[in-house]
PDB file of C-alpha atoms in Angstrom:
ATOM      1  CA  GLY A  23       0.399   0.119   0.121  1.00  0.00           C
ATOM      2  CA  GLY A  24       2.939   2.439   0.047  1.00  0.00           C
ATOM      3  CA  LEU A  25       3.477   5.123  -2.825  1.00  0.00           C
ATOM      4  CA  VAL A  26       6.371   5.225  -4.906  1.00  0.00           C
ATOM      5  CA  ILE A  27       7.347   8.821  -6.477  1.00  0.00           C
ATOM      6  CA  LEU A  28       9.391   8.558  -9.470  1.00  0.00           C
ATOM      7  CA  SER A  29      10.627  10.713 -12.308  1.00  0.00           C
ATOM      8  CA  VAL A  30      11.764   9.693 -15.818  1.00  0.00           C
ATOM      9  CA  MET A  31      13.305  11.459 -18.797  1.00  0.00           C
ATOM     10  CA  SER A  32      10.545  12.401 -21.221  1.00  0.00           C
ATOM     11  CA  LEU A  33      11.312  11.093 -24.977  1.00  0.00           C
ATOM     12  CA  VAL A  34       9.276  13.571 -26.339  1.00  0.00           C
ATOM     13  CA  GLY A  35      10.253  16.618 -24.244  1.00  0.00           C
ATOM     14  CA  ALA A  36      14.059  15.858 -25.033  1.00  0.00           C
ATOM     15  CA  LEU A  37      13.250  15.553 -28.563  1.00  0.00           C
ATOM     16  CA  MET A  38      11.645  18.946 -28.550  1.00  0.00           C
ATOM     17  CA  ARG A  39      14.323  20.592 -26.382  1.00  0.00           C
ATOM     18  CA  ALA A  40      17.118  19.111 -28.230  1.00  0.00           C
ATOM     19  CA  LEU A  41      15.983  19.491 -32.204  1.00  0.00           C
ATOM     20  CA  PRO A  42      18.658  21.194 -33.226  1.00  0.00           C
ATOM     21  CA  GLU A  43      21.043  18.756 -31.541  1.00  0.00           C
ATOM     22  CA  VAL A  44      18.804  15.872 -32.949  1.00  0.00           C
ATOM     23  CA  LEU A  45      19.295  17.099 -36.590  1.00  0.00           C
ATOM     24  CA  LYS A  46      22.742  17.631 -36.336  1.00  0.00           C
ATOM     25  CA  LEU A  47      23.431  14.067 -35.117  1.00  0.00           C
ATOM     26  CA  ALA A  48      20.862  12.744 -37.867  1.00  0.00           C
ATOM     27  CA  ARG A  49      23.270  14.724 -40.324  1.00  0.00           C
ATOM     28  CA  ARG A  50      26.263  13.188 -38.831  1.00  0.00           C
ATOM     29  CA  ASP A  51      25.135   9.694 -38.161  1.00  0.00           C
ATOM     30  CA  GLY A  52      22.416   9.060 -40.588  1.00  0.00           C
ATOM     31  CA  PRO A  53      18.609   9.251 -39.764  1.00  0.00           C
ATOM     32  CA  ALA A  54      18.227   5.749 -39.504  1.00  0.00           C
ATOM     33  CA  LYS A  55      20.141   5.811 -36.297  1.00  0.00           C
ATOM     34  CA  MET A  56      17.863   8.589 -34.951  1.00  0.00           C
ATOM     35  CA  ASP A  57      14.946   6.676 -35.957  1.00  0.00           C
ATOM     36  CA  GLU A  58      16.390   3.885 -33.528  1.00  0.00           C
ATOM     37  CA  VAL A  59      16.276   6.184 -30.756  1.00  0.00           C
ATOM     38  CA  VAL A  60      13.037   7.511 -31.021  1.00  0.00           C
ATOM     39  CA  ARG A  61      11.619   4.218 -31.716  1.00  0.00           C
ATOM     40  CA  THR A  62      13.082   2.579 -28.542  1.00  0.00           C
ATOM     41  CA  GLY A  63      13.993   5.572 -26.517  1.00  0.00           C
ATOM     42  CA  ILE A  64      17.293   3.964 -25.769  1.00  0.00           C
ATOM     43  CA  LEU A  65      20.414   6.641 -26.104  1.00  0.00           C
ATOM     44  CA  PRO A  66      23.251   4.867 -27.165  1.00  0.00           C
ATOM     45  CA  PRO A  67      26.239   4.881 -25.118  1.00  0.00           C
ATOM     46  CA  GLU A  68      28.295   7.366 -27.657  1.00  0.00           C
ATOM     47  CA  LYS A  69      29.564  10.884 -27.520  1.00  0.00           C
ATOM     48  CA  ASP A  70      26.994  13.395 -27.964  1.00  0.00           C
ATOM     49  CA  TYR A  71      24.008  11.570 -27.574  1.00  0.00           C
ATOM     50  CA  GLY A  72      23.305  12.694 -23.894  1.00  0.00           C
ATOM     51  CA  GLN A  73      24.391  16.064 -22.318  1.00  0.00           C
ATOM     52  CA  GLY A  74      24.429  16.337 -18.454  1.00  0.00           C
ATOM     53  CA  SER A  75      24.528  19.341 -16.422  1.00  0.00           C
ATOM     54  CA  GLU A  76      26.860  21.754 -17.501  1.00  0.00           C
ATOM     55  CA  GLY A  77      27.302  20.086 -20.885  1.00  0.00           C
ATOM     56  CA  ILE A  78      29.282  17.165 -19.401  1.00  0.00           C
ATOM     57  CA  ASP A  79      28.711  14.288 -22.079  1.00  0.00           C
ATOM     58  CA  ILE A  80      27.107  11.256 -20.599  1.00  0.00           C
ATOM     59  CA  THR A  81      28.548   8.209 -22.334  1.00  0.00           C
ATOM     60  CA  LEU A  82      26.392   5.707 -20.612  1.00  0.00           C
ATOM     61  CA  PRO A  83      23.138   4.478 -22.195  1.00  0.00           C
ATOM     62  CA  ALA A  84      20.056   6.329 -21.174  1.00  0.00           C
ATOM     63  CA  LYS A  85      16.476   5.338 -21.583  1.00  0.00           C
ATOM     64  CA  LEU A  86      13.658   7.931 -22.425  1.00  0.00           C
ATOM     65  CA  TYR A  87      10.291   7.104 -21.911  1.00  0.00           C
ATOM     66  CA  ARG A  88       6.503   8.107 -23.890  1.00  0.00           C
ATOM     67  CA  TRP A  89       3.990   8.512 -20.994  1.00  0.00           C
ATOM     68  CA  SER A  90       2.046   5.823 -22.778  1.00  0.00           C
ATOM     69  CA  GLU A  91       4.814   3.285 -22.400  1.00  0.00           C
ATOM     70  CA  LEU A  92       5.648   4.066 -18.640  1.00  0.00           C
ATOM     71  CA  GLU A  93       1.835   4.193 -18.062  1.00  0.00           C
ATOM     72  CA  THR A  94       1.456   0.713 -19.351  1.00  0.00           C
ATOM     73  CA  LEU A  95       4.753  -0.429 -17.426  1.00  0.00           C
ATOM     74  CA  LEU A  96       3.720   1.058 -13.724  1.00  0.00           C
ATOM     75  CA  ALA A  97       0.344  -0.215 -14.186  1.00  0.00           C
ATOM     76  CA  ARG A  98       1.446  -3.717 -13.623  1.00  0.00           C
ATOM     77  CA  HIS A  99       2.858  -3.038 -10.486  1.00  0.00           C
ATOM     78  CA  GLY A 100       0.133  -1.031  -8.753  1.00  0.00           C
ATOM     79  CA  THR A 101      -2.206   1.968  -9.470  1.00  0.00           C
ATOM     80  CA  ILE A 102      -1.383   5.175 -10.684  1.00  0.00           C
ATOM     81  CA  VAL A 103      -2.169   8.316  -8.493  1.00  0.00           C
ATOM     82  CA  ALA A 104      -0.975  10.902 -10.394  1.00  0.00           C
ATOM     83  CA  ALA A 105       1.105  11.907 -13.388  1.00  0.00           C
ATOM     84  CA  SER A 106       2.627  15.195 -14.985  1.00  0.00           C
ATOM     85  CA  GLY A 107       5.059  16.458 -17.049  1.00  0.00           C
ATOM     86  CA  ALA A 108       7.861  18.687 -15.572  1.00  0.00           C
ATOM     87  CA  GLY A 109       9.691  21.434 -17.352  1.00  0.00           C
ATOM     88  CA  LEU A 110       7.005  22.378 -19.753  1.00  0.00           C
ATOM     89  CA  LEU A 111       7.535  26.032 -19.754  1.00  0.00           C
ATOM     90  CA  ARG A 112      11.342  26.391 -20.630  1.00  0.00           C
ATOM     91  CA  GLY A 113      13.610  29.587 -20.792  1.00  0.00           C
ATOM     92  CA  ALA A 114      14.996  32.051 -18.551  1.00  0.00           C
ATOM     93  CA  PRO A 115      12.828  32.880 -15.712  1.00  0.00           C
ATOM     94  CA  PRO A 116      11.327  36.490 -15.991  1.00  0.00           C
ATOM     95  CA  GLU A 117      13.042  39.020 -13.288  1.00  0.00           C
ATOM     96  CA  GLU A 118       9.642  40.080 -12.092  1.00  0.00           C
ATOM     97  CA  PRO A 119       8.497  37.779  -9.147  1.00  0.00           C
ATOM     98  CA  GLU A 120       4.966  37.941 -10.185  1.00  0.00           C
ATOM     99  CA  LEU A 121       5.764  36.850 -13.373  1.00  0.00           C
ATOM    100  CA  ARG A 122       7.526  33.788 -12.087  1.00  0.00           C
ATOM    101  CA  ALA A 123       4.760  33.274 -10.063  1.00  0.00           C
ATOM    102  CA  PHE A 124       2.447  33.184 -12.724  1.00  0.00           C
ATOM    103  CA  LEU A 125       4.829  30.908 -15.104  1.00  0.00           C
ATOM    104  CA  ALA A 126       4.934  28.378 -11.816  1.00  0.00           C
ATOM    105  CA  ARG A 127       1.178  28.319 -11.494  1.00  0.00           C
ATOM    106  CA  THR A 128       0.406  27.880 -15.098  1.00  0.00           C
ATOM    107  CA  GLU A 129       2.813  24.959 -15.394  1.00  0.00           C
ATOM    108  CA  VAL A 130       0.947  23.101 -12.203  1.00  0.00           C
ATOM    109  CA  ALA A 131      -2.191  23.869 -14.191  1.00  0.00           C
ATOM    110  CA  ILE A 132      -1.297  22.291 -17.201  1.00  0.00           C
ATOM    111  CA  ALA A 133       1.032  19.499 -16.011  1.00  0.00           C
ATOM    112  CA  ALA A 134      -1.176  16.636 -15.612  1.00  0.00           C
ATOM    113  CA  GLU A 135      -3.068  17.330 -19.219  1.00  0.00           C
ATOM    114  CA  PRO A 136      -2.597  13.915 -21.098  1.00  0.00           C
ATOM    115  CA  GLY A 137      -0.801  15.989 -23.680  1.00  0.00           C
ATOM    116  CA  ALA A 138       1.506  17.807 -21.518  1.00  0.00           C
ATOM    117  CA  ILE A 139       2.619  14.613 -19.580  1.00  0.00           C
ATOM    118  CA  SER A 140       4.980  13.579 -22.385  1.00  0.00           C
ATOM    119  CA  ALA A 141       5.854  16.982 -23.084  1.00  0.00           C
ATOM    120  CA  GLY A 142       7.976  18.038 -20.306  1.00  0.00           C
ATOM    121  CA  GLU A 143      11.722  17.184 -20.141  1.00  0.00           C
ATOM    122  CA  HIS A 144      10.647  14.635 -17.221  1.00  0.00           C
ATOM    123  CA  ILE A 145       8.021  12.815 -16.346  1.00  0.00           C
ATOM    124  CA  VAL A 146       6.604  12.386 -12.870  1.00  0.00           C
ATOM    125  CA  ALA A 147       4.681   9.707 -11.860  1.00  0.00           C
ATOM    126  CA  VAL A 148       3.133   8.510  -8.336  1.00  0.00           C
ATOM    127  CA  LEU A 149       2.212   4.838  -7.857  1.00  0.00           C
ATOM    128  CA  ARG A 150       0.643   3.372  -4.825  1.00  0.00           C
ATOM    129  CA  LYS A 151       1.787  -0.220  -4.472  1.00  0.00           C
ATOM    130  CA  ASP A 152      -1.173  -2.694  -4.263  1.00  0.00           C
ATOM    131  CA  GLY A 153      -1.631  -5.585  -1.706  1.00  0.00           C
TER     132      GLY A 153
END
């Protein structure tokens, strides 16, 4: 009956955020390689396929998820209590505190919409373990 809170990287959100880099890799390595990444969500453990914080290159394999895929996986293990996208409204935050608060309220208001869950940089979900 306990709760599990998890966050995974979103395939859709990553593609939207990194489209210029995705096209650069497709030019360099061929569209078929990027087709495979889109199909599987698996980033190969190769240079330029994942960027960590501050531009540190990640050379470990990584799995990016679509919400439909994660929802199916989680449903086998319990009841999904909540899900949302995170990092939907990108860009430098405005200087004005009232506008920062507006953006925070807006992201919370739209984050659980079905179309928004996969669109964030991350997908956050809460699962209640049944039994």
